[in-house]
Amino acid sequence: MKKMKLTTKIFIGLAAGVAVGLLLQGAPDIANTYIKPIGTLFINLIKMLIVPLVFSSLIVGAASIGDIKTLGRIGGKTLSYYLLTTAFAVTIGLFLATIFMPGAGLTIPVSGTSKAVASVSLVDTFLNIIPQNPLKGLVEGNMLQIIAFALFLGMGATSLPENKAQPFISFFESVAEIMYKITGFIMSLAPYGVFGLIVPVVASNGAAVLIPLIKVIGAVYVGCIIQMALVYAVTVKGFAGISPLRFMKGILPAAATAFSTSSSSGTLPVSIRTIKENFGVSDKIASFVLPLGATINMGGTSLYQGVCALFIAQVYGIDLTFAQMGTIILTATLGAIGTAGVPGGGLIMLSIVLTSVGLPLEGLTLIAGIDRILDMARTSINVIGDLAASIVVGASEKEIQYPQGQEQTSEQGREQEREVESATSLS
Ligand code: ASP
């Protein structure tokens, strides 16, 4: 028999949790005493990983940015495009969650361990990013400080001669790989974790808990469409004169692959082909901008984190200050650099965004049950952002050679379809 996919299992965990929660509606104490600990254990396992995972993966991510200096101007343009559009995406996410209010109507009390951090002003938030003592930041789990220090380390390492930097980078590559392995193991327990956390929530709140989740899906999908139309299509039109319709038609093979595989890394070969054949972007630009994008550019993921962070704040009745929203934008934008372009990578990074403003990690499990549905949309946006960056940077460098407006030949089209099919069957 074919092995069941993890996503299916998580979904079953969610459904079973809702069913058991409904049965226990009259007896929430039983749910809290006997079932909740399973969920708490799962959350503790995730917490265990946060600091080493973000620290090592960001050092490695930043080391790949370090290569930018070899490409000078092109590197600068690419990085600026990625960071600006990502920051914009989180802002859209926060904005939509403020309008949709997906968390309204569902109230979960904050448990003893997680409380919102004391509010600080935006200026202090910025000043605090630079750790006076980086080890203290690491020990205390101060996310922005850890991110800042890791970025410095990664970029510092790449400015050394290779023989000096390589042992350091290799060590953290290895740490990051180990952390991903452990993440994989912990995620395999997610169906039970989701079950353990959803039962007490449904036992106390009833089936009404599902409506907010549908609203989260709505907010993320609407946000993704806005990000594509307002940010990517508009910049592509502005810099390269390509009409939004032609842009959307051209990106289809890569977007469809991303949607079905939920992995920007897995989509990379199709992205490279798509950008060269449908838009005529040169090899030089495509081979730099796209792999870098698959590693560090996650507009869709950040947008999703904005929506989810606010949703969780609403559910737990926590009012976020302006400064905390600023922290979310910063953490999600920089955290994207360390997010693995694999299915579910963004869910792990969501824990970092939540931690940065002291939101309860228990909120993660509400999201975990529907995460794959969100992952499909956000991965497509991540990949579309990479493609848009290639076109924008390519046009500004006069590195687009394909006669604009020329349609791909039917043979190329058929080949791409075959590629999409084979990539899809890997998922
Ligand atoms: N699946 C996403 C990607 O590969 C990452 C995420 O989970 O947000 O781009």
Short mmCIF file of N, CA, C and O in Angstrom, two decimals, residues 160-256:
data_model
loop_
_atom_site.label_atom_id
_atom_site.label_comp_id
_atom_site.label_asym_id
_atom_site.label_seq_id
_atom_site.Cartn_x
_atom_site.Cartn_y
_atom_site.Cartn_z
N LEU A 160 36.12 36.73 3.79
CA LEU A 160 37.47 36.19 4.05
C LEU A 160 37.91 35.35 2.85
O LEU A 160 37.08 34.91 2.06
N PRO A 161 39.22 35.08 2.73
CA PRO A 161 39.66 34.15 1.69
C PRO A 161 39.02 32.77 1.95
O PRO A 161 38.76 32.41 3.10
N GLU A 162 38.79 32.05 0.85
CA GLU A 162 37.99 30.84 0.98
C GLU A 162 38.54 29.83 2.00
O GLU A 162 37.79 29.27 2.79
N ASN A 163 39.87 29.66 2.01
CA ASN A 163 40.41 28.64 2.92
C ASN A 163 40.18 28.98 4.39
O ASN A 163 40.07 28.12 5.24
N LYS A 164 40.06 30.29 4.67
CA LYS A 164 39.82 30.70 6.07
C LYS A 164 38.35 30.53 6.43
O LYS A 164 38.00 30.15 7.54
N ALA A 165 37.44 30.87 5.50
CA ALA A 165 36.01 30.90 5.83
C ALA A 165 35.37 29.53 5.73
O ALA A 165 34.40 29.24 6.43
N GLN A 166 35.92 28.66 4.86
CA GLN A 166 35.20 27.43 4.55
C GLN A 166 34.90 26.53 5.75
O GLN A 166 33.78 26.04 5.88
N PRO A 167 35.89 26.34 6.67
CA PRO A 167 35.56 25.46 7.81
C PRO A 167 34.37 25.98 8.60
O PRO A 167 33.49 25.21 9.01
N PHE A 168 34.33 27.30 8.78
CA PHE A 168 33.23 27.91 9.55
C PHE A 168 31.90 27.68 8.84
O PHE A 168 30.93 27.20 9.44
N ILE A 169 31.87 28.01 7.54
CA ILE A 169 30.61 27.86 6.79
C ILE A 169 30.19 26.40 6.74
O ILE A 169 29.02 26.06 6.95
N SER A 170 31.16 25.51 6.50
CA SER A 170 30.82 24.08 6.41
C SER A 170 30.24 23.59 7.73
O SER A 170 29.30 22.80 7.75
N PHE A 171 30.82 24.07 8.83
CA PHE A 171 30.32 23.64 10.13
C PHE A 171 28.84 24.01 10.28
O PHE A 171 28.00 23.19 10.64
N PHE A 172 28.52 25.28 9.95
CA PHE A 172 27.13 25.70 10.12
C PHE A 172 26.21 25.09 9.07
O PHE A 172 25.02 24.89 9.33
N GLU A 173 26.78 24.77 7.89
CA GLU A 173 25.96 24.04 6.90
C GLU A 173 25.55 22.71 7.50
O GLU A 173 24.41 22.27 7.39
N SER A 174 26.53 22.10 8.16
CA SER A 174 26.26 20.81 8.74
C SER A 174 25.25 20.92 9.89
O SER A 174 24.31 20.12 10.00
N VAL A 175 25.42 21.97 10.74
CA VAL A 175 24.45 22.17 11.83
C VAL A 175 23.05 22.38 11.24
O VAL A 175 22.07 21.78 11.69
N ALA A 176 22.97 23.22 10.18
CA ALA A 176 21.66 23.51 9.58
C ALA A 176 21.04 22.22 9.04
O ALA A 176 19.84 21.96 9.23
N GLU A 177 21.86 21.39 8.39
CA GLU A 177 21.34 20.12 7.85
C GLU A 177 20.79 19.25 8.98
O GLU A 177 19.72 18.64 8.85
N ILE A 178 21.55 19.20 10.08
CA ILE A 178 21.09 18.37 11.20
C ILE A 178 19.78 18.92 11.75
O ILE A 178 18.84 18.17 12.04
N MET A 179 19.69 20.23 11.85
CA MET A 179 18.46 20.84 12.36
C MET A 179 17.27 20.55 11.44
O MET A 179 16.17 20.30 11.90
N TYR A 180 17.53 20.57 10.11
CA TYR A 180 16.45 20.24 9.18
C TYR A 180 16.01 18.79 9.37
O TYR A 180 14.83 18.46 9.29
N LYS A 181 17.00 17.92 9.61
CA LYS A 181 16.68 16.50 9.83
C LYS A 181 15.78 16.35 11.05
O LYS A 181 14.75 15.67 11.01
N ILE A 182 16.20 17.03 12.15
CA ILE A 182 15.41 16.92 13.38
C ILE A 182 14.03 17.55 13.15
O ILE A 182 13.01 17.04 13.62
N THR A 183 14.00 18.65 12.40
CA THR A 183 12.71 19.28 12.09
C THR A 183 11.80 18.27 11.39
O THR A 183 10.62 18.14 11.71
N GLY A 184 12.39 17.54 10.43
CA GLY A 184 11.62 16.54 9.69
C GLY A 184 11.03 15.51 10.63
O GLY A 184 9.86 15.14 10.53
N PHE A 185 11.85 15.10 11.61
CA PHE A 185 11.38 14.09 12.57
C PHE A 185 10.23 14.68 13.40
O PHE A 185 9.18 14.05 13.58
N ILE A 186 10.44 15.91 13.88
CA ILE A 186 9.39 16.52 14.72
C ILE A 186 8.11 16.74 13.91
O ILE A 186 7.01 16.51 14.39
N MET A 187 8.30 17.14 12.63
CA MET A 187 7.10 17.37 11.81
C MET A 187 6.34 16.06 11.58
O MET A 187 5.13 16.06 11.37
N SER A 188 7.07 14.94 11.62
CA SER A 188 6.36 13.67 11.42
C SER A 188 5.43 13.40 12.61
O SER A 188 4.54 12.56 12.55
N LEU A 189 5.67 14.11 13.73
CA LEU A 189 4.79 13.95 14.88
C LEU A 189 3.63 14.96 14.85
O LEU A 189 2.76 14.95 15.73
N ALA A 190 3.65 15.83 13.84
CA ALA A 190 2.65 16.90 13.79
C ALA A 190 1.20 16.42 13.85
O ALA A 190 0.38 17.05 14.51
N PRO A 191 0.86 15.29 13.19
CA PRO A 191 -0.54 14.86 13.27
C PRO A 191 -1.00 14.68 14.72
O PRO A 191 -2.12 15.06 15.07
N TYR A 192 -0.11 14.14 15.57
CA TYR A 192 -0.48 13.93 16.98
C TYR A 192 -0.50 15.26 17.72
O TYR A 192 -1.36 15.53 18.56
N GLY A 193 0.50 16.10 17.41
CA GLY A 193 0.58 17.42 18.04
C GLY A 193 -0.66 18.24 17.75
O GLY A 193 -1.26 18.85 18.63
N VAL A 194 -1.05 18.24 16.46
CA VAL A 194 -2.23 19.00 16.05
C VAL A 194 -3.46 18.46 16.78
O VAL A 194 -4.28 19.21 17.31
N PHE A 195 -3.55 17.13 16.85
CA PHE A 195 -4.67 16.50 17.56
C PHE A 195 -4.70 16.98 19.02
O PHE A 195 -5.71 17.44 19.53
N GLY A 196 -3.52 16.89 19.67
CA GLY A 196 -3.43 17.22 21.10
C GLY A 196 -3.77 18.67 21.38
O GLY A 196 -4.24 19.00 22.46
N LEU A 197 -3.50 19.54 20.41
CA LEU A 197 -3.77 20.96 20.68
C LEU A 197 -5.17 21.39 20.27
O LEU A 197 -5.73 22.31 20.84
N ILE A 198 -5.73 20.70 19.25
CA ILE A 198 -7.03 21.16 18.76
C ILE A 198 -8.17 20.63 19.67
O ILE A 198 -9.19 21.28 19.82
N VAL A 199 -7.96 19.44 20.26
CA VAL A 199 -9.05 18.86 21.09
C VAL A 199 -9.48 19.84 22.20
O VAL A 199 -10.67 20.17 22.30
N PRO A 200 -8.54 20.32 23.04
CA PRO A 200 -9.00 21.23 24.10
C PRO A 200 -9.62 22.52 23.55
O PRO A 200 -10.57 23.06 24.15
N VAL A 201 -9.11 22.98 22.41
CA VAL A 201 -9.66 24.22 21.84
C VAL A 201 -11.11 24.01 21.41
O VAL A 201 -11.99 24.82 21.71
N VAL A 202 -11.37 22.88 20.72
CA VAL A 202 -12.74 22.61 20.27
C VAL A 202 -13.63 22.28 21.47
O VAL A 202 -14.79 22.69 21.52
N ALA A 203 -13.06 21.55 22.44
CA ALA A 203 -13.87 21.19 23.62
C ALA A 203 -14.37 22.46 24.32
O ALA A 203 -15.47 22.49 24.84
N SER A 204 -13.55 23.52 24.31
CA SER A 204 -14.00 24.74 24.98
C SER A 204 -14.78 25.68 24.06
O SER A 204 -15.55 26.50 24.52
N ASN A 205 -14.53 25.62 22.75
CA ASN A 205 -15.13 26.61 21.85
C ASN A 205 -16.17 26.06 20.87
O ASN A 205 -16.83 26.82 20.19
N GLY A 206 -16.24 24.74 20.74
CA GLY A 206 -17.18 24.16 19.78
C GLY A 206 -16.67 24.26 18.35
O GLY A 206 -15.54 24.68 18.10
N ALA A 207 -17.51 23.87 17.40
CA ALA A 207 -17.08 23.80 15.99
C ALA A 207 -16.85 25.18 15.38
O ALA A 207 -16.27 25.30 14.31
N ALA A 208 -17.27 26.22 16.11
CA ALA A 208 -17.10 27.59 15.59
C ALA A 208 -15.63 27.89 15.29
O ALA A 208 -15.31 28.81 14.54
N VAL A 209 -14.75 27.07 15.86
CA VAL A 209 -13.32 27.29 15.69
C VAL A 209 -12.88 27.17 14.23
O VAL A 209 -11.86 27.69 13.82
N LEU A 210 -13.68 26.46 13.44
CA LEU A 210 -13.26 26.23 12.05
C LEU A 210 -13.45 27.45 11.16
O LEU A 210 -12.72 27.63 10.19
N ILE A 211 -14.43 28.29 11.48
CA ILE A 211 -14.69 29.45 10.62
C ILE A 211 -13.47 30.38 10.55
O ILE A 211 -13.06 30.80 9.47
N PRO A 212 -12.85 30.69 11.70
CA PRO A 212 -11.66 31.54 11.64
C PRO A 212 -10.58 30.96 10.72
O PRO A 212 -9.89 31.70 10.01
N LEU A 213 -10.45 29.63 10.71
CA LEU A 213 -9.40 29.03 9.87
C LEU A 213 -9.72 29.25 8.38
O LEU A 213 -8.82 29.49 7.57
N ILE A 214 -11.00 29.17 8.04
CA ILE A 214 -11.39 29.42 6.65
C ILE A 214 -11.07 30.88 6.29
O ILE A 214 -10.59 31.19 5.20
N LYS A 215 -11.28 31.77 7.27
CA LYS A 215 -10.96 33.18 7.00
C LYS A 215 -9.46 33.38 6.80
O LYS A 215 -9.03 34.21 6.00
N VAL A 216 -8.65 32.62 7.54
CA VAL A 216 -7.19 32.73 7.37
C VAL A 216 -6.82 32.34 5.93
O VAL A 216 -6.05 33.02 5.25
N ILE A 217 -7.42 31.24 5.47
CA ILE A 217 -7.14 30.79 4.10
C ILE A 217 -7.53 31.89 3.12
O ILE A 217 -6.76 32.25 2.21
N GLY A 218 -8.71 32.46 3.32
CA GLY A 218 -9.18 33.54 2.44
C GLY A 218 -8.21 34.71 2.44
O GLY A 218 -7.82 35.21 1.38
N ALA A 219 -7.77 35.13 3.64
CA ALA A 219 -6.89 36.30 3.73
C ALA A 219 -5.55 36.03 3.03
O ALA A 219 -5.03 36.89 2.30
N VAL A 220 -5.01 34.82 3.21
CA VAL A 220 -3.71 34.52 2.59
C VAL A 220 -3.85 34.48 1.05
O VAL A 220 -3.03 35.04 0.33
N TYR A 221 -4.92 33.86 0.56
CA TYR A 221 -5.08 33.78 -0.89
C TYR A 221 -5.32 35.16 -1.51
O TYR A 221 -4.74 35.49 -2.55
N VAL A 222 -6.15 35.96 -0.86
CA VAL A 222 -6.38 37.32 -1.38
C VAL A 222 -5.07 38.10 -1.36
O VAL A 222 -4.70 38.78 -2.32
N GLY A 223 -4.32 37.96 -0.26
CA GLY A 223 -3.03 38.65 -0.15
C GLY A 223 -2.08 38.25 -1.26
O GLY A 223 -1.38 39.08 -1.85
N CYS A 224 -2.05 36.96 -1.57
CA CYS A 224 -1.14 36.48 -2.62
C CYS A 224 -1.51 37.09 -3.97
O CYS A 224 -0.64 37.47 -4.75
N ILE A 225 -2.81 37.18 -4.23
CA ILE A 225 -3.25 37.77 -5.50
C ILE A 225 -2.85 39.24 -5.55
O ILE A 225 -2.33 39.74 -6.55
N ILE A 226 -3.04 39.95 -4.42
CA ILE A 226 -2.67 41.37 -4.40
C ILE A 226 -1.16 41.53 -4.62
O ILE A 226 -0.71 42.37 -5.41
N GLN A 227 -0.38 40.70 -3.95
CA GLN A 227 1.09 40.81 -4.08
C GLN A 227 1.50 40.57 -5.54
O GLN A 227 2.36 41.26 -6.07
N MET A 228 0.86 39.60 -6.19
CA MET A 228 1.22 39.31 -7.58
C MET A 228 0.82 40.48 -8.49
O MET A 228 1.62 40.95 -9.30
N ALA A 229 -0.41 40.96 -8.30
CA ALA A 229 -0.91 41.99 -9.22
C ALA A 229 -0.29 43.35 -8.94
O ALA A 229 0.13 44.06 -9.85
N LEU A 230 -0.18 43.67 -7.65
CA LEU A 230 0.20 45.04 -7.30
C LEU A 230 1.72 45.23 -7.26
O LEU A 230 2.23 46.29 -7.56
N VAL A 231 2.42 44.18 -6.87
CA VAL A 231 3.87 44.34 -6.71
C VAL A 231 4.61 43.74 -7.91
O VAL A 231 5.34 44.43 -8.62
N TYR A 232 4.41 42.45 -8.16
CA TYR A 232 5.21 41.81 -9.18
C TYR A 232 4.81 42.25 -10.60
O TYR A 232 5.66 42.66 -11.39
N ALA A 233 3.50 42.18 -10.91
CA ALA A 233 3.10 42.54 -12.27
C ALA A 233 3.40 44.01 -12.57
O ALA A 233 3.84 44.36 -13.66
N VAL A 234 3.19 44.87 -11.57
CA VAL A 234 3.41 46.29 -11.80
C VAL A 234 4.90 46.61 -12.01
O VAL A 234 5.27 47.36 -12.91
N THR A 235 5.78 46.00 -11.20
CA THR A 235 7.21 46.30 -11.39
C THR A 235 7.70 45.72 -12.72
O THR A 235 8.54 46.32 -13.39
N VAL A 236 7.17 44.57 -13.09
CA VAL A 236 7.58 43.97 -14.37
C VAL A 236 7.14 44.87 -15.53
O VAL A 236 7.88 45.10 -16.49
N LYS A 237 5.94 45.42 -15.40
CA LYS A 237 5.45 46.33 -16.44
C LYS A 237 6.32 47.60 -16.45
O LYS A 237 6.76 48.07 -17.50
N GLY A 238 6.58 48.12 -15.26
CA GLY A 238 7.33 49.37 -15.16
C GLY A 238 8.76 49.25 -15.68
O GLY A 238 9.24 50.12 -16.40
N PHE A 239 9.44 48.17 -15.34
CA PHE A 239 10.85 48.05 -15.72
C PHE A 239 11.06 47.41 -17.09
O PHE A 239 12.01 47.72 -17.79
N ALA A 240 10.17 46.47 -17.45
CA ALA A 240 10.43 45.73 -18.69
C ALA A 240 9.34 45.94 -19.73
O ALA A 240 9.43 45.42 -20.85
N GLY A 241 8.29 46.68 -19.39
CA GLY A 241 7.22 46.94 -20.35
C GLY A 241 6.42 45.70 -20.71
O GLY A 241 5.72 45.68 -21.73
N ILE A 242 6.51 44.67 -19.90
CA ILE A 242 5.75 43.45 -20.20
C ILE A 242 4.36 43.58 -19.58
O ILE A 242 4.25 43.88 -18.38
N SER A 243 3.33 43.33 -20.37
CA SER A 243 1.98 43.53 -19.84
C SER A 243 1.66 42.47 -18.78
O SER A 243 2.17 41.35 -18.84
N PRO A 244 0.81 42.85 -17.80
CA PRO A 244 0.46 41.90 -16.74
C PRO A 244 -0.06 40.57 -17.30
O PRO A 244 0.26 39.50 -16.79
N LEU A 245 -0.83 40.64 -18.38
CA LEU A 245 -1.40 39.41 -18.94
C LEU A 245 -0.30 38.49 -19.47
O LEU A 245 -0.28 37.29 -19.22
N ARG A 246 0.64 39.11 -20.22
CA ARG A 246 1.72 38.29 -20.78
C ARG A 246 2.60 37.75 -19.65
O ARG A 246 3.07 36.62 -19.69
N PHE A 247 2.80 38.57 -18.61
CA PHE A 247 3.59 38.12 -17.47
C PHE A 247 2.93 36.89 -16.83
O PHE A 247 3.57 35.86 -16.62
N MET A 248 1.63 37.00 -16.61
CA MET A 248 0.94 35.90 -15.92
C MET A 248 0.90 34.64 -16.76
O MET A 248 1.01 33.53 -16.26
N LYS A 249 0.75 34.83 -18.08
CA LYS A 249 0.75 33.66 -18.96
C LYS A 249 2.13 33.01 -18.95
O LYS A 249 2.27 31.79 -18.85
N GLY A 250 3.15 33.86 -19.00
CA GLY A 250 4.53 33.36 -19.10
C GLY A 250 4.99 32.61 -17.87
O GLY A 250 5.76 31.64 -17.95
N ILE A 251 4.52 33.05 -16.70
CA ILE A 251 5.03 32.42 -15.48
C ILE A 251 4.30 31.12 -15.14
O ILE A 251 4.69 30.41 -14.21
N LEU A 252 3.26 30.82 -15.91
CA LEU A 252 2.39 29.71 -15.55
C LEU A 252 3.10 28.37 -15.25
O LEU A 252 2.80 27.74 -14.24
N PRO A 253 4.05 27.94 -16.12
CA PRO A 253 4.65 26.63 -15.83
C PRO A 253 5.31 26.58 -14.45
O PRO A 253 5.12 25.63 -13.70
N ALA A 254 6.06 27.66 -14.11
CA ALA A 254 6.74 27.66 -12.82
C ALA A 254 5.74 27.80 -11.68
O ALA A 254 5.85 27.12 -10.65
N ALA A 255 4.73 28.67 -11.87
CA ALA A 255 3.75 28.88 -10.80
C ALA A 255 2.97 27.59 -10.53
O ALA A 255 2.72 27.24 -9.37
N ALA A 256 2.63 26.87 -11.60
CA ALA A 256 1.87 25.63 -11.42
C ALA A 256 2.71 24.58 -10.70
O ALA A 256 2.23 23.83 -9.85
#
